[in-house]
Structure formats: structure tokens, C-alpha cells
């Protein structure tokens, strides 16, 4: 049995779990994961030219550590100049913005800048993460598939979420955390019709990265958690510090974004490179995504002075790199900052409560608490650290730290998710009214009325005759040639029942008086009910007609009455 692409589009316009969306999620997840794997291999190939071990910038001499970020910034600027500086917006905030204003469709040049710009940034020692590029690349890849197939926008949004999950899973080999991150941070809703395909895409992403890089995680060298109840007071103190530190980090990062946005990208990136190079000259462990900082935290014999200097350097590097526009993610550095803060706490606690592996335990707690408080994503933070470390024993103590850190950060310090704060600072829209949020989950193809009779430039008398003779469910549309545009004008004919008959007039006169011709507003077949609502909300009557770009003719109608009944009764007419 052959199913046409038109039938698939109509089925995908409904917010339901189907084999069609699941198959597309697997295909999109596979393509996204392969692109992210290529991105990771590109970074590693560049780093092999001058590093002994990935992200180990301590092996470079002082002058090389100072020069490397400056060289990287110049290459990023060259890439930006070739593609256009206006396409330098990348990362998770940009993806959140595109999900709201363009249903997740990402411009190709932004994706090009994300791939090469972030690869250079990560290879040249900037304190940025790999997950931002993974989110961007995954979203762009999967949404491109939806755009090529001209699928309804609501299904493209779902595919975009699938690509993001596959990208994160391919980056960290953490499929569960990838799914939760997408639902908690990106989509900010839990719907089964989104959850199932996102989960499939994350599985595909994890399988692909395992086949290329193996099954191990980054932090599997952590020992079994040995925290007891007598350590819980220390964990509470650590959580309070992490909540305050995360709020300060978010505040000053956004402050840098707001003050630097008025300057051109060239001096901004060069300043970020100079700051990174200077701090890297002094504290090489602070360079890179954060894995080297975690390694140092574990092997520094808990020297408080070294850890504190590493913490300050990492905070400054990350804030200035991301705040001044270096392409990259924030999750990797937040894990590094949290690990160092946890190591500092462990160095203090071990003086009072000696214990084996206590330092590594506090490092994991710091990673979970700081990520949760900074991103306002407690569940994603918990599962990320659990999957990366492979330690299920950390769940209870980590929940204590995450809960308290999140409460302190959000309520006491009035902190928000760093992604939301970045969107506000960059004046990127990301909010929609609840009505539009609800309506954008359904494509117009799923509910349009396609039982209509098309008339060609008919007179009012002919239209009235057809209205009297047609079936009650059939619509009458009159087609008129367009005045100037290529698209024809269409008019939906109906009788206005509210107009009373004139007693002294004949039936024909009364029918002519009741006749209403609604000029139909054109809407692309990929649109959702949200676009239909916005087109009709001012007049609160009439309808939109749906057309296909290839056909350029009316294929169906969505009336305002349908939208009203759905909003009031929650069901489609």
C-alpha cells in the first residue's frame, strides 16, 4: 500500500504519536548524530596538531596558551566575514528563539558559523561547551529534513526537538538526560506525542556515538559515593553557596552581553581572546570545556589555593567568552565551575570530617547543583551527572543539593534560567500567548474543510442558487482573478441568519440581502492553527484558505468558528 506524501503531511498535522513521526525522528536523529560526531572528530583532529591529550592545555608552553585563543578568534572572525556577521548568532538561546518565531527552522549560514566557529573556539581553548553547538546542529539538521518534505510546522517543531535530543545524546552519550533536557529546557512541556519521538532520536544518537567513540562516559572514573547522613549539613551549606554563585554568574554574564552588544563583533571577540589567553597563561587548567578543570580538581590533592584560583579563572573565562560572543555552549563550563566549587567545599569539609573519596563526592555534588541553579533545570542536571558518572548512589544527596541550590538561586537571588536571561539581553523573542502556544500544536491540514464547490467569477444570483441547492456541510467558494498578486482572490459565501427578512420584499431580495462574501486570507499548507488565529482574530469572522506552494490554488478552508469552538470546548469541528 503506497501512502502519498500529502496523506503523511495531513496525518502529521495532528498532535498524535504515529509511526510516521517516529520514523522521521529516527531518520532526523541519525542525521543529526552523524553531524555532531563529525563536529566532535573535527575538534579532535585540530587539537591533535598541538595537544598531547584532548583539552589538556597544560601541555602547551605559556606563550602558546596566550597566542592560541587570539589565533582562534581571528579564524572565527574570518569565517564570520565570509558568511556574514549577522549570521553569527548561534547556540541554545538562538534555537529557542527560532522555535518560537520560525518553528525551529534554522538558517543555513548560522549553522555553518556554528559548526566551524564553535569547532575553532573549542579547539583553541575558549571556555565554552560542546552541547550548544550540538543543540544547534541537531536542530538545524532535523528541521531541514522537515522543510525539504514541506511538512506542517507543528511536526517540524517536533523534529527539531528530536534533532536536539540526538545531538546531546551523541555529544555526551547520555540519552536519558538528553530527553529530559529537551522536555524541561527546550520545549518546556511534557506531551506524549513529542516525548516518544524525542526518546527514539536520543536512542539513535547514543547508539551512533557509542559505535564511534565506545560506550564509556567522561566521568566514569568517579568512585562509589560514600556520603553519609552526617555529611548532609555540609551539603546544605554547599548548596547555598552554589545557588548564590550561580545567580552571580548569570547576572554578570548577562551584564557583559548587555554592555558589549553596542560594539562590533571584531573588538568583542579579540577582547575575549585576550582575556582567555591571559588567564590561560596564568591558569592553564581553566582553558577548554571544563573536563581539564574537573581532572585537576580530582588530582590536586585538595589544595585550596589552587582550586580557588582555578575557580575564579574559570568563571571569568566563561563569562567573557560567552558574553562577548564566542560561539559555544554553557553546560560544559557550568559543570567545570560546579566541580571546582565542589572541590573547594570538599577541601574544607575534609578537615573536619575526614573520609575516603570525599573530595570526588563533593565534586559531583557541585556539578549537579551549579548546573541546576544556573540553567533552572534540576531534573536535567541530576540525570546528566548520574549518567556521566554512572553513580546511582548520588541521587539522594544530589537531590538535596539541587533542590536547595535552585530555591536559593531562584527565590532568594531572583535568578532565572541563563538561556532566558540571554534571550532577554539579546532582545530575541521567545514567549507567545497561551492561546498561540495551544494552537501551534495543530496543523491546518488536519482540520481544514475540503468539501467545497469552487465557482469561477460567479454572479451573486448564481452563488445564491448554489447555496440553496448544496449540502449543508458543503462550502461555496467564488474564485476571482487577483488584482495584482499572483495568488487568486477567493470569497466564501454564506447566508447571515441574523439579518431579518423584509416583509414587503420577495424571497430573492431577502436572500440577496443576507448573502455574505468573506474574502479569504491565504495561508500556506505548512501553517498551524496559530497562524490562522492571528489572521482572523481582529475581524473574528470569516476564514483562511489553505494553498500549496506547488499548486498555488485553494485546497481547503479553516473558519474562525472552528478556532472558536476549539478554544472554548477543546475539540475540533
Coordinates of C-alpha atoms in Angstrom, one line a residue:
X1 CA 0.0 0.0 0.0
X2 CA 1.5 3.3 -1.1
X3 CA 0.9 6.3 1.1
X4 CA 1.2 9.7 -0.6
X5 CA 3.3 12.5 0.9
X6 CA 0.1 14.6 1.0
X7 CA -1.6 12.0 3.3
X8 CA 1.5 11.9 5.5
X9 CA 1.5 15.7 5.8
X10 CA -2.2 15.6 6.8
X11 CA -1.6 12.9 9.4
X12 CA 1.5 14.8 10.9
X13 CA -0.6 17.9 11.2
X14 CA -2.3 16.3 14.2
X15 CA -0.5 16.2 17.6
X16 CA -0.5 12.4 17.9
X17 CA 2.1 9.7 18.2
X18 CA 2.3 7.9 14.9
X19 CA 4.7 5.6 13.1
X20 CA 5.3 8.4 10.5
X21 CA 6.7 10.9 13.1
X22 CA 8.6 8.1 14.8
X23 CA 10.3 7.1 11.5
X24 CA 11.1 10.7 10.7
X25 CA 12.5 11.1 14.3
X26 CA 14.8 8.2 13.7
X27 CA 16.0 9.5 10.3
X28 CA 16.5 13.0 11.7
X29 CA 18.2 11.7 14.8
X30 CA 20.5 9.6 12.8
X31 CA 21.5 12.6 10.5
X32 CA 21.8 14.9 13.5
X33 CA 24.0 12.5 15.4
X34 CA 26.3 11.9 12.5
X35 CA 26.7 15.6 12.0
X36 CA 27.6 16.0 15.7
X37 CA 30.0 13.1 15.6
X38 CA 31.7 14.8 12.6
X39 CA 31.8 18.0 14.6
X40 CA 33.5 16.2 17.5
X41 CA 36.0 14.5 15.2
X42 CA 36.8 17.8 13.6
X43 CA 37.7 19.3 17.0
X44 CA 39.8 16.3 18.0
X45 CA 41.7 16.4 14.6
X46 CA 42.5 20.1 15.1
X47 CA 43.6 19.6 18.7
X48 CA 45.9 16.7 17.8
X49 CA 48.1 19.1 15.9
X50 CA 49.3 20.7 19.1
X51 CA 47.9 18.9 22.2
X52 CA 49.1 15.7 23.7
X53 CA 45.6 14.9 25.1
X54 CA 42.2 16.4 24.3
X55 CA 41.6 19.6 26.2
X56 CA 44.9 19.3 28.1
X57 CA 46.2 22.8 27.5
X58 CA 48.7 22.5 30.4
X59 CA 51.0 20.6 28.0
X60 CA 51.4 23.9 26.0
X61 CA 54.0 26.5 26.9
X62 CA 52.9 29.8 28.3
X63 CA 53.3 31.8 25.1
X64 CA 51.3 29.2 23.1
X65 CA 48.5 29.3 25.6
X66 CA 48.3 33.1 25.2
X67 CA 48.5 33.0 21.4
X68 CA 46.1 30.2 20.7
X69 CA 42.8 31.9 21.7
X70 CA 43.9 35.0 19.7
X71 CA 44.6 32.9 16.6
X72 CA 41.2 31.1 17.1
X73 CA 39.3 34.4 17.4
X74 CA 40.9 35.6 14.1
X75 CA 39.8 32.4 12.3
X76 CA 36.3 32.8 13.8
X77 CA 36.1 36.3 12.5
X78 CA 37.3 35.2 9.1
X79 CA 34.5 32.6 9.0
X80 CA 32.0 35.3 10.1
X81 CA 33.2 37.7 7.5
X82 CA 32.9 35.1 4.7
X83 CA 29.3 34.1 5.7
X84 CA 28.1 37.5 7.1
X85 CA 28.4 38.8 10.6
X86 CA 24.7 38.9 11.0
X87 CA 24.6 35.1 11.0
X88 CA 26.9 34.7 14.0
X89 CA 24.0 34.2 16.4
X90 CA 24.2 30.6 17.4
X91 CA 23.7 28.2 20.3
X92 CA 20.8 27.2 22.6
X93 CA 19.3 30.8 23.0
X94 CA 19.2 31.2 19.2
X95 CA 17.5 27.8 18.8
X96 CA 14.9 28.7 21.5
X97 CA 14.2 31.9 19.6
X98 CA 13.9 30.1 16.2
X99 CA 11.5 27.6 17.8
X100 CA 9.2 30.5 18.7
X101 CA 9.4 32.6 15.6
X102 CA 10.2 30.1 12.8
X103 CA 9.0 26.7 14.2
X104 CA 12.6 25.6 14.6
X105 CA 13.8 26.2 11.1
X106 CA 17.5 27.4 11.3
X107 CA 19.2 29.5 8.6
X108 CA 22.0 27.6 6.8
X109 CA 24.6 30.3 7.3
X110 CA 24.0 30.4 11.1
X111 CA 24.6 26.6 11.1
X112 CA 27.7 27.0 9.0
X113 CA 29.1 29.5 11.5
X114 CA 28.1 27.2 14.4
X115 CA 29.9 24.2 13.0
X116 CA 33.2 25.9 12.1
X117 CA 33.2 28.7 14.5
X118 CA 32.5 26.5 17.5
X119 CA 35.0 23.9 16.3
X120 CA 37.7 26.5 16.2
X121 CA 36.6 28.0 19.6
X122 CA 36.6 24.7 21.3
X123 CA 39.9 23.7 19.8
X124 CA 41.6 27.0 20.7
X125 CA 41.0 26.8 24.5
X126 CA 37.9 29.1 25.0
X127 CA 35.8 28.2 28.0
X128 CA 32.7 27.1 26.1
X129 CA 30.9 23.8 25.8
X130 CA 30.1 21.3 23.1
X131 CA 26.4 21.0 23.9
X132 CA 25.5 24.4 22.5
X133 CA 26.8 23.5 19.0
X134 CA 25.2 20.0 19.4
X135 CA 21.8 21.5 20.1
X136 CA 22.1 24.0 17.2
X137 CA 23.4 21.4 14.7
X138 CA 20.9 18.8 15.7
X139 CA 18.0 21.3 15.4
X140 CA 19.2 22.5 12.0
X141 CA 19.7 19.1 10.6
X142 CA 16.3 17.6 11.6
X143 CA 14.3 20.7 10.8
X144 CA 15.9 20.8 7.4
X145 CA 14.5 17.4 6.6
X146 CA 11.1 18.6 7.6
X147 CA 11.5 21.7 5.5
X148 CA 12.5 19.7 2.4
X149 CA 9.5 17.5 2.8
X150 CA 7.3 20.6 3.3
X151 CA 5.8 19.1 6.5
X152 CA 3.4 21.0 8.7
X153 CA 5.2 23.4 11.1
X154 CA 4.0 21.6 14.2
X155 CA 5.7 18.4 13.1
X156 CA 8.9 20.4 12.1
X157 CA 9.0 21.7 15.7
X158 CA 8.8 18.1 16.9
X159 CA 11.6 17.0 14.5
X160 CA 13.7 20.0 15.8
X161 CA 13.3 18.7 19.3
X162 CA 14.3 15.2 18.1
X163 CA 17.5 16.6 16.5
X164 CA 18.4 18.4 19.7
X165 CA 18.0 15.2 21.7
X166 CA 20.0 13.2 19.2
X167 CA 22.7 15.9 19.2
X168 CA 23.1 16.0 23.0
X169 CA 23.0 12.2 23.3
X170 CA 25.7 12.0 20.6
X171 CA 27.8 14.5 22.5
X172 CA 27.7 13.1 26.0
X173 CA 26.4 9.6 25.4
X174 CA 23.6 10.4 27.8
X175 CA 20.2 9.6 26.2
X176 CA 18.0 9.9 29.3
X177 CA 19.5 13.3 30.2
X178 CA 19.1 14.4 26.6
X179 CA 15.4 13.6 26.6
X180 CA 14.8 15.4 29.9
X181 CA 16.8 18.4 28.8
X182 CA 14.7 18.8 25.6
X183 CA 11.4 18.5 27.5
X184 CA 12.5 20.7 30.5
X185 CA 14.6 23.4 28.8
X186 CA 13.8 23.4 25.1
X187 CA 10.1 22.5 24.7
X188 CA 9.2 23.3 28.3
X189 CA 6.3 20.9 28.1
X190 CA 5.7 17.2 28.5
X191 CA 3.5 15.8 25.8
X192 CA 3.5 12.1 24.8
X193 CA 3.4 12.9 21.1
X194 CA 6.6 14.8 21.5
X195 CA 8.2 12.6 24.2
X196 CA 8.1 9.3 22.2
X197 CA 9.9 10.5 19.0
X198 CA 12.4 12.6 21.1
X199 CA 13.2 9.4 23.0
X200 CA 13.7 7.5 19.8
X201 CA 16.0 10.1 18.4
X202 CA 18.1 10.2 21.7
X203 CA 18.5 6.4 21.5
X204 CA 19.7 6.7 17.9
X205 CA 22.1 9.4 18.9
X206 CA 23.6 7.4 21.7
X207 CA 23.9 4.3 19.6
X208 CA 25.8 6.2 16.9
X209 CA 28.2 7.9 19.3
X210 CA 28.9 4.5 21.1
X211 CA 29.7 2.9 17.7
X212 CA 32.3 5.6 17.0
X213 CA 33.7 6.5 20.4
X214 CA 32.8 3.5 22.6
X215 CA 30.5 3.0 25.5
X216 CA 32.4 4.8 28.2
X217 CA 31.4 8.2 29.7
X218 CA 33.6 11.2 30.5
X219 CA 33.5 10.8 34.3
X220 CA 33.3 7.1 34.9
X221 CA 36.5 7.2 36.9
X222 CA 34.5 8.6 39.9
X223 CA 34.4 6.2 42.8
X224 CA 31.2 4.9 44.5
X225 CA 29.6 7.7 46.5
X226 CA 30.5 7.5 50.2
X227 CA 28.4 10.4 51.5
X228 CA 26.5 9.6 54.7
X229 CA 23.8 11.5 56.7
X230 CA 26.5 13.2 58.8
X231 CA 27.6 15.0 55.6
X232 CA 24.2 16.4 54.8
X233 CA 24.7 19.6 56.7
X234 CA 27.9 20.2 54.7
X235 CA 25.8 19.5 51.5
X236 CA 23.2 22.1 52.6
X237 CA 26.0 24.7 53.0
X238 CA 27.5 23.8 49.6
X239 CA 24.0 24.1 48.0
X240 CA 23.5 27.6 49.4
X241 CA 26.9 28.7 48.1
X242 CA 26.2 27.2 44.7
X243 CA 22.8 28.9 44.4
X244 CA 24.4 32.3 45.2
X245 CA 27.4 31.6 42.9
X246 CA 25.1 30.6 40.0
X247 CA 23.0 33.7 40.4
X248 CA 26.1 35.9 40.4
X249 CA 27.4 34.0 37.3
X250 CA 24.2 34.5 35.4
X251 CA 23.9 38.2 36.4
X252 CA 27.4 39.2 35.3
X253 CA 27.3 37.1 32.1
X254 CA 24.2 38.9 31.1
X255 CA 25.7 42.2 32.2
X256 CA 28.6 41.6 29.8
X257 CA 26.2 40.8 27.0
X258 CA 24.2 44.0 27.5
X259 CA 27.2 46.3 27.7
X260 CA 29.1 44.7 24.8
X261 CA 26.2 44.4 22.3
X262 CA 26.7 48.0 21.2
X263 CA 30.3 47.2 20.0
X264 CA 31.2 45.5 16.7
X265 CA 31.9 41.8 16.8
X266 CA 35.6 42.2 15.9
X267 CA 36.8 44.0 19.1
X268 CA 34.5 41.9 21.2
X269 CA 36.0 38.6 20.1
X270 CA 39.5 39.9 20.2
X271 CA 38.9 41.1 23.8
X272 CA 37.5 37.6 24.7
X273 CA 40.6 36.1 23.2
X274 CA 43.0 38.4 25.1
X275 CA 41.2 37.6 28.4
X276 CA 41.3 33.9 27.7
X277 CA 44.9 34.0 26.7
X278 CA 46.0 36.0 29.7
X279 CA 44.1 33.8 32.2
X280 CA 45.3 30.7 30.3
X281 CA 48.9 31.9 30.6
X282 CA 48.4 32.0 34.4
X283 CA 46.0 29.1 35.0
X284 CA 46.1 26.6 32.1
X285 CA 43.6 24.3 33.8
X286 CA 40.8 26.8 33.3
X287 CA 41.0 26.6 29.5
X288 CA 38.7 24.4 27.5
X289 CA 35.3 22.9 28.0
X290 CA 35.7 22.1 31.7
X291 CA 36.9 18.5 31.6
X292 CA 40.5 19.6 32.4
X293 CA 39.3 21.6 35.3
X294 CA 37.5 18.6 36.7
X295 CA 40.6 16.4 36.2
X296 CA 42.7 19.0 38.1
X297 CA 40.0 19.1 40.9
X298 CA 40.4 15.4 41.3
X299 CA 44.2 15.3 41.2
X300 CA 45.2 18.5 43.0
X301 CA 45.3 16.8 46.5
X302 CA 42.7 19.3 47.5
X303 CA 45.0 22.3 47.6
X304 CA 42.5 25.1 48.4
X305 CA 44.6 28.0 47.0
X306 CA 45.0 26.2 43.6
X307 CA 41.3 25.3 43.5
X308 CA 40.2 28.9 44.3
X309 CA 42.4 30.4 41.7
X310 CA 41.1 27.8 39.2
X311 CA 37.5 28.7 40.1
X312 CA 38.0 32.5 39.6
X313 CA 39.8 31.9 36.3
X314 CA 37.1 29.6 35.0
X315 CA 34.3 31.9 36.0
X316 CA 35.9 34.9 34.3
X317 CA 36.9 32.9 31.2
X318 CA 33.4 31.6 30.7
X319 CA 31.6 34.9 31.4
X320 CA 33.8 36.9 28.9
X321 CA 33.9 34.2 26.2
X322 CA 30.1 33.7 26.1
X323 CA 29.3 37.3 27.0
X324 CA 31.4 38.7 24.2
X325 CA 30.1 36.3 21.5
X326 CA 32.4 33.4 21.2
X327 CA 30.3 30.5 19.7
X328 CA 29.8 27.6 22.0
X329 CA 27.7 26.2 24.8
X330 CA 27.4 26.9 28.5
X331 CA 26.7 23.5 30.1
X332 CA 30.2 22.2 29.8
X333 CA 31.7 25.2 31.6
X334 CA 28.9 25.1 34.3
X335 CA 29.8 21.5 35.0
X336 CA 33.5 22.5 35.3
X337 CA 32.7 25.5 37.6
X338 CA 30.5 23.4 39.8
X339 CA 33.1 20.7 40.0
X340 CA 35.8 23.2 41.2
X341 CA 33.3 24.8 43.7
X342 CA 32.5 21.3 45.0
X343 CA 36.2 20.5 45.3
X344 CA 36.8 23.7 47.3
X345 CA 34.0 22.7 49.6
X346 CA 35.4 19.2 49.9
X347 CA 38.8 20.6 50.8
X348 CA 37.2 22.5 53.7
X349 CA 34.9 19.6 54.9
X350 CA 37.7 17.0 54.9
X351 CA 39.5 19.0 57.6
X352 CA 36.5 18.3 59.9
X353 CA 35.1 15.1 58.6
X354 CA 37.8 13.0 57.0
X355 CA 36.6 10.4 54.6
X356 CA 37.8 8.4 51.6
X357 CA 36.8 9.8 48.2
X358 CA 35.0 12.7 50.0
X359 CA 36.6 15.2 47.6
X360 CA 35.3 13.5 44.5
X361 CA 31.8 13.2 46.1
X362 CA 31.7 16.9 46.6
X363 CA 32.8 17.5 43.1
X364 CA 29.8 15.6 41.7
X365 CA 27.5 17.5 44.1
X366 CA 29.0 20.8 42.9
X367 CA 28.4 19.8 39.2
X368 CA 24.8 18.9 39.8
X369 CA 24.0 21.9 42.0
X370 CA 25.6 24.6 39.9
X371 CA 24.2 23.3 36.6
X372 CA 20.7 23.1 38.1
X373 CA 20.8 26.6 39.6
X374 CA 22.3 28.3 36.6
X375 CA 20.1 26.6 33.9
X376 CA 17.0 26.3 36.2
X377 CA 16.8 22.7 35.0
X378 CA 17.0 20.5 38.2
X379 CA 15.9 17.2 36.7
X380 CA 18.2 17.5 33.6
X381 CA 21.1 18.4 35.9
X382 CA 20.5 15.4 38.1
X383 CA 20.3 12.9 35.3
X384 CA 23.3 14.4 33.4
X385 CA 25.6 13.9 36.4
X386 CA 24.1 10.4 37.1
X387 CA 24.7 9.3 33.5
X388 CA 28.1 10.9 33.1
X389 CA 29.4 9.4 36.4
X390 CA 27.5 6.1 36.3
X391 CA 26.8 6.6 40.1
X392 CA 23.2 5.9 41.0
X393 CA 24.2 6.4 44.7
X394 CA 24.4 10.1 44.2
X395 CA 20.7 10.6 43.6
X396 CA 19.6 11.3 47.1
X397 CA 22.5 13.7 48.1
X398 CA 22.4 15.3 44.7
X399 CA 18.7 15.9 45.1
X400 CA 19.3 17.7 48.4
X401 CA 22.0 19.9 46.8
X402 CA 19.9 20.6 43.6
X403 CA 16.7 21.5 45.5
X404 CA 18.4 23.9 47.9
X405 CA 20.6 25.5 45.3
X406 CA 17.6 26.0 43.0
X407 CA 15.5 27.5 45.7
X408 CA 18.3 29.9 46.9
X409 CA 19.1 30.9 43.3
X410 CA 15.5 31.4 42.2
X411 CA 13.8 32.8 45.2
X412 CA 16.5 34.4 47.3
X413 CA 18.6 35.8 44.4
X414 CA 15.7 36.2 41.9
X415 CA 17.7 34.2 39.3
X416 CA 16.2 32.8 36.1
X417 CA 17.5 30.3 33.6
X418 CA 20.6 31.6 31.9
X419 CA 19.0 30.9 28.5
X420 CA 16.0 33.1 29.2
X421 CA 18.3 35.8 30.5
X422 CA 20.4 35.6 27.4
X423 CA 17.3 35.9 25.2
X424 CA 16.1 39.0 27.1
X425 CA 19.6 40.6 26.9
X426 CA 19.8 40.0 23.1
X427 CA 16.2 41.1 22.5
X428 CA 15.2 37.8 21.0
X429 CA 11.5 36.9 21.3
X430 CA 10.8 33.6 22.9
X431 CA 7.3 34.0 24.5
X432 CA 3.9 33.5 22.9
X433 CA 0.5 34.0 24.4
X434 CA -1.1 30.7 25.8
X435 CA -3.7 30.7 23.0
X436 CA -1.0 30.6 20.3
X437 CA 1.0 28.0 22.3
X438 CA -2.0 25.8 22.2
X439 CA -2.9 26.3 18.6
X440 CA 0.6 25.9 17.2
X441 CA 0.4 22.2 18.1
X442 CA -2.1 21.5 15.3
X443 CA -1.5 22.0 11.6
X444 CA -4.2 23.5 9.4
X445 CA -4.1 20.4 7.1
X446 CA -5.6 18.3 9.9
X447 CA -8.7 20.4 10.4
X448 CA -9.3 22.2 7.1
X449 CA -12.7 21.8 5.4
X450 CA -12.1 20.4 1.9
X451 CA -15.7 19.7 0.9
X452 CA -16.4 22.8 -1.2
X453 CA -17.7 23.8 -4.5
X454 CA -15.5 26.1 -6.5
X455 CA -17.2 28.7 -8.7
X456 CA -15.5 30.8 -11.3
X457 CA -16.4 34.5 -11.2
X458 CA -20.0 33.7 -10.5
X459 CA -22.7 36.3 -10.0
X460 CA -24.5 36.8 -6.7
X461 CA -27.6 35.2 -8.2
X462 CA -25.6 32.1 -9.2
X463 CA -24.0 31.9 -5.7
X464 CA -27.4 32.2 -4.0
X465 CA -28.7 29.3 -6.2
X466 CA -25.8 27.1 -5.3
X467 CA -26.2 27.9 -1.6
X468 CA -29.8 26.9 -1.7
X469 CA -29.1 23.6 -3.5
X470 CA -25.9 22.5 -1.9
X471 CA -25.5 20.0 1.0
X472 CA -25.4 21.6 4.5
X473 CA -21.7 20.5 5.0
X474 CA -20.6 21.8 1.6
X475 CA -18.9 25.2 1.3
X476 CA -19.4 27.6 -1.6
X477 CA -16.3 29.4 -2.8
X478 CA -16.2 32.0 -5.6
X479 CA -12.9 32.4 -7.3
X480 CA -12.0 35.9 -8.7
X481 CA -8.8 36.9 -10.6
X482 CA -6.3 38.7 -8.4
X483 CA -5.9 42.5 -8.7
X484 CA -2.1 42.5 -8.6
X485 CA -0.7 39.4 -6.9
X486 CA -0.2 36.0 -8.5
X487 CA -2.4 34.3 -6.0
X488 CA -6.1 34.4 -6.9
X489 CA -8.8 36.0 -4.7
X490 CA -11.3 33.7 -3.1
X491 CA -14.6 34.5 -1.4
X492 CA -16.5 32.2 0.9
X493 CA -20.3 32.6 0.5
X494 CA -22.8 32.1 3.3
X495 CA -26.2 33.5 4.5
X496 CA -26.2 35.7 7.6
X497 CA -29.0 34.2 9.7
X498 CA -29.1 37.2 12.0
X499 CA -30.5 39.5 9.2
X500 CA -34.3 39.6 9.4
X501 CA -36.5 39.3 6.3
X502 CA -38.3 42.4 5.0
X503 CA -42.0 41.5 5.0
X504 CA -42.7 43.6 1.9
X505 CA -40.0 42.2 -0.2
X506 CA -39.8 38.9 -2.2
X507 CA -37.7 35.9 -1.3
X508 CA -34.9 36.7 -3.9
X509 CA -34.4 40.2 -2.4
X510 CA -34.2 38.9 1.1
X511 CA -31.7 36.2 0.1
X512 CA -29.6 38.8 -1.7
X513 CA -29.6 40.9 1.5
X514 CA -28.5 38.0 3.6
X515 CA -25.7 36.9 1.3
X516 CA -22.2 37.5 2.8
X517 CA -19.0 37.1 0.8
X518 CA -16.0 36.7 3.1
X519 CA -12.7 37.5 1.4
X520 CA -10.5 34.6 2.3
X521 CA -7.0 35.1 3.7
X522 CA -4.3 32.9 2.1
X523 CA -2.3 30.6 4.4
X524 CA 0.4 28.1 3.5
X525 CA -0.3 24.4 3.9
X526 CA 2.5 24.1 6.5
X527 CA 0.9 26.6 8.8
X528 CA -0.6 25.8 12.2
X529 CA -3.9 27.0 13.7
X530 CA -1.9 29.7 15.5
X531 CA -1.2 31.5 12.1
X532 CA -4.9 31.0 11.2
X533 CA -6.0 32.6 14.5
X534 CA -3.7 35.6 14.1
X535 CA -5.0 36.1 10.6
X536 CA -8.7 36.1 11.8
X537 CA -8.5 37.4 15.3
X538 CA -9.2 41.1 14.5
X539 CA -12.3 40.5 12.4
X540 CA -13.4 37.5 14.4
X541 CA -15.2 36.0 11.5
X542 CA -14.6 34.6 8.0
X543 CA -11.9 32.0 7.2
X544 CA -8.5 31.4 5.8
X545 CA -7.9 29.3 2.7
X546 CA -5.1 26.9 2.5
X547 CA -2.9 26.7 -0.5
X548 CA 0.1 24.6 -1.5
X549 CA 3.2 26.4 -2.9
X550 CA 3.4 23.9 -5.8
X551 CA -0.3 24.1 -6.7
X552 CA -0.9 27.7 -5.7
X553 CA -4.7 27.0 -5.5
X554 CA -7.2 26.6 -2.7
X555 CA -7.2 23.1 -1.1
X556 CA -9.3 23.8 1.9
X557 CA -10.7 26.3 4.5
X558 CA -10.3 26.9 8.2
X559 CA -13.0 29.1 9.6
X560 CA -12.9 31.3 12.7
X561 CA -15.8 29.3 14.0
X562 CA -13.6 26.2 14.1
X563 CA -11.0 28.1 16.1
X564 CA -13.6 29.5 18.5
X565 CA -15.1 26.1 19.2
X566 CA -11.6 24.5 19.7
X567 CA -10.6 27.3 22.2
X568 CA -13.9 27.1 24.1
X569 CA -14.7 23.4 24.0
X570 CA -11.2 21.9 23.4
X571 CA -12.4 19.9 20.4
X572 CA -12.0 20.4 16.6
X573 CA -15.0 20.9 14.4

